Amino acid sequence: MKDLILSIKNYLFRYRALKQYKTAISNENLSTDEMNKLNFIKRKNLINYAYNHIPFYKEFYDKKQFHPDMLRSENDWDKVPILEKEMIRSNLDNIRNPHVNKKWLGVSTTGGSTGHPLKLYLDKRFCFEVLGWRAFRWYGLTPASNIGIVHRRTPTTFIATLKNRLLWWPTNRIYLNASSIDEKQLLQFTNKINKKKIKWLQGYVGGLEKVADFILKNNISITTLKLVWATSAPISKSARQKMQKAFKCKIMNQYGSCEIPNIAIQCPNSEHLHVHYDFVHVDIVDKDDKVIYNEEGDVIVTNLESYAFPLIRYRIGDKSTWIGYGCSDNISLPLIAEIKGRVSDAVYTPDGVFVDGSYLTTIFDDYSDIISQFQVYQKKDYSLTIYIVVYKQSKNVESVLSKIKNKIGENVQNKISVDIQLVDSIDDDQGKIRYIRSEVKKNK
C-alpha cells in the first residue's frame, strides 16, 4: 500500500522522476552491446550540443583542435579534451547553457576530495535519485521503505519536521544530524530504528560507523534493517565488518559527488561498484590521459543528462580501476573498483561529541569564490586549527573567517578552542589534501 501511495504522489507531483525511474528499470534489460551503444550515442549527442550551444566548449574544443565530427567510434574518445576543476572555477557562466531556463538550474557547492571549494550548477530536469531507487530493487527495497538518515540536512524545527513528514508520507523517516553527535542523540536514534521499523540507513561513512560503535558498545539489538547505504568516503574493511556486525544487514557502498550524484553503486554480491552507464559515463585514464582498463588511474566522468551545465570528461579528483561487465547478480551495468580518495578524519571533543569529517567540509562550500583551499587540523589537546588559503583580492575575508570559526565552534559545542590561520599554501600528499586531520585517537 505504501508503494502505491508513493507512486500516486510521484505521478501527481513528480511525474518527471517517475518516468525517468521507469526508463532506468527498463534499461536493465539491455544487453552489453545495447548498453554501450546507448551510452555512446548519448555522449555524441551531448558533445555536439555543447559545441554548438555552450560558449565555453566551442572555445575550449577549438583551442584543443578537437571537433565533434572527429568522434566516429569508441576509439576516438581519447581525442575529447579533459575538463579540469580550475576550468569550471574560471568559466562558470560560460559553461552554463544560456538557452535553458534558470528554474532548471540548481546550485551545487563542494569542498571535493582535494580541499578546494568549487561552485557549479546541476540540471534539475534529471532526477538523479531515481538511480538510487533502481539500486534499492537489488536489495529487495523500494523508495517507500522506511529510512534513517545520518547527514547534515535534517529538519530541526516543528514546521520543517511537519513539512518533511507530509512530503514523504506514508514513509517513516528518522534523522541524526552529523554536525554534532553525542551519546543522547545516538540513544534516541538507535531506539527509533526498531520502533519505526526502519528498513535502511543512509549517511556519511563516519557517522554510520559512530552509530555502529554505539550499538556494539551498548549491546543494542537491531532487528529491522535490510541495508545500510554509506556515502561520501570509501568504507574500510574493518568499518564494513563492524557495521555488518552492528546492523545485521548488507552494507552498500556508493560513489557520487555534488557534481554528479549516484555515479556508481554496489550490488549485494560484488565488492565492486556498478556504473549507471545509461546516465553517466566513466573513464579511467593514465598519467597521459589515455583510457586504461584493469589498472588504477584517474576517474573521468561525463554527466550524460546535463545539458544545462555540461560536465564532459571531467576529472573529478578520485582514483579507481575499470573492471568491466559481469557480476553474480546479473546486473547489466559495468563495474569499477572501490574509489580511492575522499578520506577524512572526524573531530572529537574531550567528552565524546563527534563531528563527521564529511560534514565539516561542507561548511566551506558557500565560500568557493573566496577560499581557494582549506584544512582542519585537530591536535592531541583537542584544539582545532583551520588553515585557509584565500584568493588574492578577495573581499569580506574577515567576515567569512569569523562565520566559519563560529560555525565550527557551534558544532563542537564550544568545548574546544578553534583558531584560524591564513597560509599561502597547504602541502598535499600525492595530489590529495587530507582536508580533515586529527591527532586524537579514539578507542572504537
Tab-separated table of C-alpha atoms in Angstrom:
chain	number	residue	atom	x	y	z
A	1	MET	CA	0.000	0.000	0.000
A	2	LYS	CA	2.851	2.429	0.852
A	3	ASP	CA	4.435	1.831	-2.556
A	4	LEU	CA	1.115	2.521	-4.266
A	5	ILE	CA	0.561	5.759	-2.328
A	6	LEU	CA	4.089	6.982	-3.083
A	7	SER	CA	3.673	6.088	-6.773
A	8	ILE	CA	0.435	8.082	-6.931
A	9	LYS	CA	2.128	11.064	-5.244
A	10	ASN	CA	5.015	10.868	-7.715
A	11	TYR	CA	2.569	10.617	-10.624
A	12	LEU	CA	0.711	13.715	-9.443
A	13	PHE	CA	3.626	15.844	-8.261
A	14	ARG	CA	6.851	14.337	-9.647
A	15	TYR	CA	5.876	12.732	-12.935
A	16	ARG	CA	9.280	13.513	-14.450
A	17	ALA	CA	11.049	11.457	-11.756
A	18	LEU	CA	8.567	8.588	-12.099
A	19	LYS	CA	9.063	8.478	-15.883
A	20	GLN	CA	12.859	8.509	-15.528
A	21	TYR	CA	12.669	5.740	-12.935
A	22	LYS	CA	10.689	3.535	-15.311
A	23	THR	CA	13.256	4.195	-18.044
A	24	ALA	CA	16.099	3.254	-15.669
A	25	ILE	CA	14.354	-0.021	-14.782
A	26	SER	CA	13.728	-0.789	-18.448
A	27	ASN	CA	17.385	-0.162	-19.310
A	28	GLU	CA	18.422	-3.017	-17.028
A	29	ASN	CA	17.103	-5.374	-19.715
A	30	LEU	CA	19.588	-4.079	-22.292
A	31	SER	CA	22.385	-6.338	-23.480
A	32	THR	CA	26.009	-5.255	-23.083
A	33	ASP	CA	26.154	-4.168	-26.724
A	34	GLU	CA	22.874	-2.258	-26.427
A	35	MET	CA	24.047	-0.522	-23.249
A	36	ASN	CA	27.342	0.505	-24.854
A	37	LYS	CA	25.535	1.767	-27.953
A	38	LEU	CA	23.093	3.839	-25.879
A	39	ASN	CA	25.965	5.302	-23.859
A	40	PHE	CA	27.997	6.248	-26.958
A	41	ILE	CA	25.008	7.859	-28.711
A	42	LYS	CA	24.339	9.972	-25.601
A	43	ARG	CA	27.973	11.068	-25.492
A	44	LYS	CA	27.980	12.093	-29.149
A	45	ASN	CA	24.704	13.988	-28.804
A	46	LEU	CA	25.932	15.814	-25.695
A	47	ILE	CA	29.253	16.833	-27.265
A	48	ASN	CA	27.568	18.061	-30.448
A	49	TYR	CA	25.097	20.086	-28.439
A	50	ALA	CA	27.767	21.555	-26.144
A	51	TYR	CA	29.958	22.583	-29.061
A	52	ASN	CA	27.084	24.337	-30.859
A	53	HIS	CA	25.320	25.923	-27.863
A	54	ILE	CA	27.771	26.388	-24.962
A	55	PRO	CA	30.307	29.238	-25.434
A	56	PHE	CA	32.953	27.591	-23.267
A	57	TYR	CA	33.012	24.285	-25.140
A	58	LYS	CA	33.229	25.897	-28.577
A	59	GLU	CA	36.291	27.884	-27.495
A	60	PHE	CA	37.795	25.017	-25.464
A	61	TYR	CA	37.489	22.414	-28.219
A	62	ASP	CA	38.693	24.761	-30.960
A	63	LYS	CA	41.742	25.634	-28.895
A	64	LYS	CA	42.489	21.930	-28.418
A	65	GLN	CA	41.881	21.320	-32.150
A	66	PHE	CA	39.000	18.969	-31.466
A	67	HIS	CA	35.721	18.931	-33.391
A	68	PRO	CA	32.688	16.704	-32.642
A	69	ASP	CA	32.913	15.241	-36.167
A	70	MET	CA	36.155	13.582	-35.057
A	71	LEU	CA	34.178	11.362	-32.689
A	72	ARG	CA	33.211	8.487	-35.001
A	73	SER	CA	33.778	5.471	-32.766
A	74	GLU	CA	34.796	4.490	-29.251
A	75	ASN	CA	38.440	4.549	-30.371
A	76	ASP	CA	38.142	8.318	-30.900
A	77	TRP	CA	37.017	9.062	-27.347
A	78	ASP	CA	40.561	9.842	-26.160
A	79	LYS	CA	40.538	12.805	-28.544
A	80	VAL	CA	37.930	14.629	-26.464
A	81	PRO	CA	39.765	17.112	-24.164
A	82	ILE	CA	39.529	16.632	-20.398
A	83	LEU	CA	37.734	19.235	-18.272
A	84	GLU	CA	39.638	20.274	-15.123
A	85	LYS	CA	38.223	21.755	-11.908
A	86	GLU	CA	40.023	25.055	-12.409
A	87	MET	CA	38.333	25.435	-15.801
A	88	ILE	CA	34.941	25.278	-14.092
A	89	ARG	CA	36.033	27.772	-11.458
A	90	SER	CA	37.253	30.202	-14.117
A	91	ASN	CA	34.429	29.729	-16.640
A	92	LEU	CA	31.321	29.171	-14.535
A	93	ASP	CA	28.974	31.402	-16.526
A	94	ASN	CA	30.334	30.353	-19.919
A	95	ILE	CA	29.695	26.667	-19.165
A	96	ARG	CA	26.118	27.391	-18.103
A	97	ASN	CA	23.707	26.938	-21.008
A	98	PRO	CA	22.181	30.345	-21.887
A	99	HIS	CA	19.259	28.608	-23.629
A	100	VAL	CA	17.999	26.792	-20.515
A	101	ASN	CA	15.530	28.488	-18.180
A	102	LYS	CA	17.150	29.347	-14.840
A	103	LYS	CA	14.391	27.475	-12.993
A	104	TRP	CA	16.098	24.262	-14.100
A	105	LEU	CA	19.448	25.270	-12.616
A	106	GLY	CA	20.401	24.024	-9.177
A	107	VAL	CA	23.440	25.485	-7.434
A	108	SER	CA	25.889	22.931	-6.070
A	109	THR	CA	28.950	23.692	-3.972
A	110	THR	CA	31.511	21.213	-2.773
A	111	GLY	CA	34.793	21.035	-0.903
A	112	GLY	CA	35.533	17.978	-3.022
A	113	SER	CA	38.260	15.428	-2.367
A	114	THR	CA	41.103	17.933	-2.602
A	115	GLY	CA	40.080	20.585	-0.093
A	116	HIS	CA	39.352	23.133	-2.840
A	117	PRO	CA	35.807	24.586	-2.674
A	118	LEU	CA	34.048	24.593	-6.035
A	119	LYS	CA	30.734	26.017	-7.242
A	120	LEU	CA	28.796	24.720	-10.240
A	121	TYR	CA	25.261	24.095	-11.490
A	122	LEU	CA	23.079	20.993	-11.726
A	123	ASP	CA	20.456	20.287	-14.372
A	124	LYS	CA	17.314	19.754	-12.288
A	125	ARG	CA	15.436	18.247	-15.226
A	126	PHE	CA	17.043	14.882	-14.463
A	127	CYS	CA	16.284	13.414	-11.020
A	128	PHE	CA	19.418	11.512	-10.059
A	129	GLU	CA	17.711	9.952	-7.038
A	130	VAL	CA	15.956	7.530	-9.418
A	131	LEU	CA	19.307	5.745	-9.844
A	132	GLY	CA	19.304	5.142	-6.102
A	133	TRP	CA	15.733	3.892	-6.393
A	134	ARG	CA	16.874	1.449	-9.067
A	135	ALA	CA	19.583	0.117	-6.765
A	136	PHE	CA	17.036	-0.446	-3.961
A	137	ARG	CA	15.485	-3.203	-6.051
A	138	TRP	CA	18.758	-5.119	-5.941
A	139	TYR	CA	18.337	-5.315	-2.155
A	140	GLY	CA	14.604	-6.015	-2.033
A	141	LEU	CA	13.706	-2.427	-1.085
A	142	THR	CA	11.649	0.354	-2.667
A	143	PRO	CA	11.610	4.176	-2.396
A	144	ALA	CA	8.719	3.761	0.071
A	145	SER	CA	10.797	1.728	2.559
A	146	ASN	CA	11.297	3.385	5.962
A	147	ILE	CA	14.657	5.154	6.175
A	148	GLY	CA	17.105	6.519	8.749
A	149	ILE	CA	19.418	9.322	7.619
A	150	VAL	CA	22.787	10.405	9.087
A	151	HIS	CA	23.544	13.656	7.323
A	152	ARG	CA	23.774	17.434	7.616
A	153	ARG	CA	20.365	18.131	6.041
A	154	THR	CA	17.960	17.316	8.833
A	155	PRO	CA	14.706	19.056	9.789
A	156	THR	CA	15.164	20.810	13.130
A	157	THR	CA	12.069	22.985	13.642
A	158	PHE	CA	8.473	21.852	14.135
A	159	ILE	CA	7.395	23.351	10.806
A	160	ALA	CA	10.308	21.781	8.920
A	161	THR	CA	9.572	18.406	10.516
A	162	LEU	CA	5.875	18.655	9.635
A	163	LYS	CA	6.639	19.576	6.013
A	164	ASN	CA	9.095	16.698	5.764
A	165	ARG	CA	6.535	14.256	7.181
A	166	LEU	CA	3.871	15.362	4.688
A	167	LEU	CA	6.328	15.233	1.790
A	168	TRP	CA	7.392	11.651	2.445
A	169	TRP	CA	4.189	10.209	3.945
A	170	PRO	CA	3.441	7.310	4.309
A	171	THR	CA	7.173	6.505	4.631
A	172	ASN	CA	8.737	6.849	8.093
A	173	ARG	CA	11.963	8.866	8.246
A	174	ILE	CA	14.299	9.400	11.185
A	175	TYR	CA	17.358	11.665	11.298
A	176	LEU	CA	20.706	12.019	13.043
A	177	ASN	CA	22.478	15.326	12.400
A	178	ALA	CA	26.122	14.579	11.553
A	179	SER	CA	27.202	18.106	12.501
A	180	SER	CA	27.321	17.251	16.205
A	181	ILE	CA	26.617	13.774	17.591
A	182	ASP	CA	26.573	12.874	21.279
A	183	GLU	CA	25.504	9.823	23.338
A	184	LYS	CA	21.972	11.105	23.962
A	185	GLN	CA	21.317	11.583	20.248
A	186	LEU	CA	22.773	8.159	19.458
A	187	LEU	CA	20.466	6.516	22.017
A	188	GLN	CA	17.397	8.260	20.593
A	189	PHE	CA	18.344	7.375	17.026
A	190	THR	CA	19.062	3.694	17.672
A	191	ASN	CA	15.820	3.317	19.642
A	192	LYS	CA	13.866	4.762	16.715
A	193	ILE	CA	15.409	2.295	14.244
A	194	ASN	CA	13.475	-0.591	15.784
A	195	LYS	CA	10.438	1.425	16.926
A	196	LYS	CA	9.818	2.975	13.486
A	197	LYS	CA	10.706	-0.275	11.686
A	198	ILE	CA	13.463	1.372	9.670
A	199	LYS	CA	14.476	-0.784	6.701
A	200	TRP	CA	17.605	1.033	5.582
A	201	LEU	CA	20.081	3.652	6.739
A	202	GLN	CA	21.828	6.207	4.556
A	203	GLY	CA	24.577	8.613	5.510
A	204	TYR	CA	28.200	9.625	5.851
A	205	VAL	CA	30.539	6.707	6.455
A	206	GLY	CA	31.959	8.300	9.618
A	207	GLY	CA	28.529	8.957	11.108
A	208	LEU	CA	27.271	5.438	10.342
A	209	GLU	CA	30.412	3.959	11.887
A	210	LYS	CA	29.780	6.048	15.003
A	211	VAL	CA	26.239	4.617	15.236
A	212	ALA	CA	27.656	1.099	14.831
A	213	ASP	CA	30.193	1.742	17.621
A	214	PHE	CA	27.373	2.833	19.945
A	215	ILE	CA	25.245	-0.222	19.122
A	216	LEU	CA	28.095	-2.666	19.792
A	217	LYS	CA	29.246	-0.868	22.939
A	218	ASN	CA	25.769	-0.991	24.453
A	219	ASN	CA	24.730	-4.439	23.138
A	220	ILE	CA	21.719	-2.992	21.312
A	221	SER	CA	19.832	-5.445	19.093
A	222	ILE	CA	18.870	-4.058	15.680
A	223	THR	CA	16.203	-6.240	14.055
A	224	THR	CA	14.577	-4.345	11.173
A	225	LEU	CA	17.352	-3.243	8.796
A	226	LYS	CA	17.922	-4.763	5.351
A	227	LEU	CA	20.510	-2.294	4.044
A	228	VAL	CA	22.991	0.394	5.086
A	229	TRP	CA	23.981	2.812	2.302
A	230	ALA	CA	27.304	4.514	3.062
A	231	THR	CA	28.309	7.648	1.151
A	232	SER	CA	30.992	10.363	0.901
A	233	ALA	CA	34.065	8.201	1.598
A	234	PRO	CA	35.420	4.688	0.981
A	235	ILE	CA	34.470	2.046	3.553
A	236	SER	CA	37.473	0.371	5.139
A	237	LYS	CA	37.357	-3.395	5.592
A	238	SER	CA	37.253	-3.053	9.385
A	239	ALA	CA	34.451	-0.456	9.232
A	240	ARG	CA	32.396	-2.698	6.934
A	241	GLN	CA	32.820	-5.684	9.252
A	242	LYS	CA	31.861	-3.554	12.244
A	243	MET	CA	28.728	-2.218	10.522
A	244	GLN	CA	27.659	-5.700	9.431
A	245	LYS	CA	28.002	-6.936	12.997
A	246	ALA	CA	26.073	-3.984	14.448
A	247	PHE	CA	23.340	-3.545	11.832
A	248	LYS	CA	22.998	-7.231	10.828
A	249	CYS	CA	22.416	-6.424	7.149
A	250	LYS	CA	24.119	-5.728	3.830
A	251	ILE	CA	26.402	-2.661	3.637
A	252	MET	CA	26.194	-0.849	0.301
A	253	ASN	CA	28.981	1.389	-0.917
A	254	GLN	CA	28.032	4.257	-3.240
A	255	TYR	CA	30.075	6.667	-5.324
A	256	GLY	CA	28.688	10.093	-6.074
A	257	SER	CA	29.555	13.741	-5.664
A	258	CYS	CA	27.999	17.162	-5.500
A	259	GLU	CA	28.926	17.491	-9.184
A	260	ILE	CA	27.256	14.223	-10.234
A	261	PRO	CA	25.197	12.225	-7.711
A	262	ASN	CA	24.909	8.424	-7.889
A	263	ILE	CA	27.712	7.716	-10.330
A	264	ALA	CA	28.095	4.096	-9.229
A	265	ILE	CA	26.550	1.795	-6.610
A	266	GLN	CA	27.486	-1.572	-5.169
A	267	CYS	CA	25.181	-4.563	-5.692
A	268	PRO	CA	24.589	-7.238	-2.997
A	269	ASN	CA	27.128	-9.830	-4.166
A	270	SER	CA	30.036	-7.852	-5.589
A	271	GLU	CA	32.779	-5.858	-3.912
A	272	HIS	CA	32.836	-3.509	-6.923
A	273	LEU	CA	30.519	-0.663	-7.958
A	274	HIS	CA	28.088	-0.666	-10.893
A	275	VAL	CA	28.373	2.483	-13.033
A	276	HIS	CA	24.970	3.880	-14.045
A	277	TYR	CA	26.251	3.705	-17.595
A	278	ASP	CA	22.974	4.646	-19.226
A	279	PHE	CA	23.100	8.065	-17.494
A	280	VAL	CA	26.772	8.597	-16.537
A	281	HIS	CA	29.923	7.751	-18.469
A	282	VAL	CA	33.114	6.890	-16.577
A	283	ASP	CA	36.662	6.647	-17.918
A	284	ILE	CA	39.789	5.596	-16.071
A	285	VAL	CA	42.868	7.281	-17.530
A	286	ASP	CA	46.617	7.013	-17.014
A	287	LYS	CA	49.130	9.811	-16.410
A	288	ASP	CA	48.978	10.664	-20.135
A	289	ASP	CA	45.160	10.849	-20.004
A	290	LYS	CA	44.732	7.718	-22.119
A	291	VAL	CA	41.835	5.383	-21.274
A	292	ILE	CA	43.053	2.270	-19.452
A	293	TYR	CA	41.462	-0.965	-18.216
A	294	ASN	CA	42.219	-3.240	-15.272
A	295	GLU	CA	44.717	-0.841	-13.720
A	296	GLU	CA	44.312	2.146	-11.437
A	297	GLY	CA	44.035	5.661	-12.793
A	298	ASP	CA	42.178	8.970	-12.560
A	299	VAL	CA	38.385	8.905	-12.672
A	300	ILE	CA	36.958	10.975	-15.554
A	301	VAL	CA	33.163	11.389	-15.566
A	302	THR	CA	30.599	12.653	-18.073
A	303	ASN	CA	27.068	13.524	-16.981
A	304	LEU	CA	25.013	12.305	-19.946
A	305	GLU	CA	21.859	14.021	-18.704
A	306	SER	CA	23.050	17.582	-18.047
A	307	TYR	CA	22.527	19.978	-20.933
A	308	ALA	CA	22.073	22.969	-18.619
A	309	PHE	CA	25.655	22.736	-17.325
A	310	PRO	CA	27.501	20.028	-19.267
A	311	LEU	CA	30.302	18.177	-17.492
A	312	ILE	CA	32.113	16.329	-20.285
A	313	ARG	CA	35.203	14.256	-19.471
A	314	TYR	CA	35.533	15.946	-16.089
A	315	ARG	CA	38.482	14.977	-13.863
A	316	ILE	CA	36.661	14.630	-10.581
A	317	GLY	CA	39.718	14.065	-8.358
A	318	ASP	CA	39.471	10.376	-7.423
A	319	LYS	CA	41.117	7.139	-8.491
A	320	SER	CA	39.689	3.748	-9.410
A	321	THR	CA	40.055	0.774	-11.774
A	322	TRP	CA	37.781	-0.225	-14.664
A	323	ILE	CA	36.609	-3.818	-14.087
A	324	GLY	CA	34.101	-4.306	-16.926
A	325	TYR	CA	30.880	-6.284	-17.166
A	326	GLY	CA	29.800	-9.358	-15.260
A	327	CYS	CA	28.580	-9.968	-11.701
A	328	SER	CA	26.720	-12.790	-9.975
A	329	ASP	CA	23.598	-10.615	-9.665
A	330	ASN	CA	23.384	-10.409	-13.490
A	331	ILE	CA	23.062	-6.602	-13.481
A	332	SER	CA	23.735	-5.209	-16.965
A	333	LEU	CA	25.871	-2.265	-15.833
A	334	PRO	CA	29.703	-2.173	-15.958
A	335	LEU	CA	31.823	-2.264	-12.824
A	336	ILE	CA	34.607	-0.140	-11.379
A	337	ALA	CA	36.663	-0.861	-8.272
A	338	GLU	CA	36.054	0.916	-4.987
A	339	ILE	CA	37.013	4.586	-5.196
A	340	LYS	CA	40.230	5.836	-3.649
A	341	GLY	CA	40.007	9.369	-2.302
A	342	ARG	CA	37.608	11.482	-0.245
A	343	VAL	CA	39.065	10.259	3.034
A	344	SER	CA	38.999	12.398	6.147
A	345	ASP	CA	39.237	12.111	9.912
A	346	ALA	CA	36.476	13.094	12.276
A	347	VAL	CA	36.695	15.724	15.021
A	348	TYR	CA	36.015	14.986	18.712
A	349	THR	CA	35.656	16.904	21.946
A	350	PRO	CA	37.120	15.513	25.201
A	351	ASP	CA	33.660	14.386	26.401
A	352	GLY	CA	32.889	12.499	23.194
A	353	VAL	CA	30.957	14.867	20.922
A	354	PHE	CA	31.562	13.630	17.355
A	355	VAL	CA	31.581	15.818	14.226
A	356	ASP	CA	31.704	13.884	10.945
A	357	GLY	CA	34.623	14.926	8.744
A	358	SER	CA	32.492	14.772	5.594
A	359	TYR	CA	30.054	17.228	7.150
A	360	LEU	CA	32.819	19.608	8.229
A	361	THR	CA	33.970	20.161	4.665
A	362	THR	CA	30.513	21.443	3.708
A	363	ILE	CA	30.996	24.489	5.949
A	364	PHE	CA	33.350	25.887	3.303
A	365	ASP	CA	31.015	25.221	0.364
A	366	ASP	CA	29.392	28.648	0.245
A	367	TYR	CA	32.713	30.478	0.049
A	368	SER	CA	34.228	28.975	-3.106
A	369	ASP	CA	34.769	32.474	-4.532
A	370	ILE	CA	36.909	33.461	-1.530
A	371	ILE	CA	38.542	30.286	-0.212
A	372	SER	CA	40.997	28.556	-2.522
A	373	GLN	CA	41.985	25.758	-0.146
A	374	PHE	CA	41.416	24.606	3.426
A	375	GLN	CA	42.441	22.047	6.018
A	376	VAL	CA	41.091	21.379	9.516
A	377	TYR	CA	43.734	20.064	11.921
A	378	GLN	CA	42.996	18.717	15.414
A	379	LYS	CA	45.893	18.477	17.860
A	380	LYS	CA	46.312	15.966	20.668
A	381	ASP	CA	44.958	18.513	23.161
A	382	TYR	CA	41.702	18.558	21.076
A	383	SER	CA	42.207	22.145	19.887
A	384	LEU	CA	41.428	22.912	16.238
A	385	THR	CA	43.484	24.901	13.767
A	386	ILE	CA	41.882	25.747	10.432
A	387	TYR	CA	44.411	26.520	7.711
A	388	ILE	CA	42.918	28.571	4.883
A	389	VAL	CA	44.281	29.832	1.572
A	390	VAL	CA	42.246	32.718	0.143
A	391	TYR	CA	42.192	34.130	-3.349
A	392	LYS	CA	44.062	37.367	-3.770
A	393	GLN	CA	41.891	40.498	-3.723
A	394	SER	CA	39.001	38.606	-2.116
A	395	LYS	CA	36.506	40.826	-0.326
A	396	ASN	CA	34.895	40.263	3.078
A	397	VAL	CA	37.610	37.796	4.109
A	398	GLU	CA	37.478	38.684	7.802
A	399	SER	CA	33.698	38.335	7.882
A	400	VAL	CA	33.830	34.922	6.193
A	401	LEU	CA	36.567	33.643	8.504
A	402	SER	CA	34.546	34.786	11.519
A	403	LYS	CA	31.467	32.910	10.249
A	404	ILE	CA	33.473	29.743	9.692
A	405	LYS	CA	35.060	29.934	13.137
A	406	ASN	CA	31.673	30.498	14.813
A	407	LYS	CA	30.028	27.652	12.890
A	408	ILE	CA	32.726	25.138	13.784
A	409	GLY	CA	32.605	26.393	17.373
A	410	GLU	CA	28.876	25.643	17.459
A	411	ASN	CA	29.447	22.144	16.051
A	412	VAL	CA	31.906	21.283	18.823
A	413	GLN	CA	29.550	22.943	21.329
A	414	ASN	CA	32.283	25.497	22.132
A	415	LYS	CA	34.077	22.869	24.206
A	416	ILE	CA	37.444	23.194	22.441
A	417	SER	CA	39.405	26.127	21.070
A	418	VAL	CA	39.170	26.984	17.360
A	419	ASP	CA	41.906	29.013	15.655
A	420	ILE	CA	42.070	30.135	12.022
A	421	GLN	CA	45.361	30.728	10.258
A	422	LEU	CA	45.730	32.227	6.789
A	423	VAL	CA	48.529	30.499	4.876
A	424	ASP	CA	49.987	30.763	1.382
A	425	SER	CA	49.655	27.047	0.613
A	426	ILE	CA	48.795	23.653	2.096
A	427	ASP	CA	51.015	20.650	1.404
A	428	ASP	CA	49.389	17.725	-0.366
A	429	ASP	CA	50.052	14.006	-0.310
A	430	GLN	CA	50.494	12.786	-3.897
A	431	GLY	CA	47.965	15.293	-5.129
A	432	LYS	CA	45.446	14.826	-2.294
A	433	ILE	CA	44.772	17.188	0.590
A	434	ARG	CA	43.779	15.377	3.769
A	435	TYR	CA	41.274	18.119	4.481
A	436	ILE	CA	40.430	16.900	7.999
A	437	ARG	CA	43.409	15.666	10.012
A	438	SER	CA	43.375	14.653	13.644
A	439	GLU	CA	45.973	13.571	16.179
A	440	VAL	CA	43.189	12.498	18.544
A	441	LYS	CA	42.920	8.724	18.619
A	442	LYS	CA	39.578	7.369	19.786
A	443	ASN	CA	39.057	3.837	21.031
A	444	LYS	CA	36.412	2.309	18.807
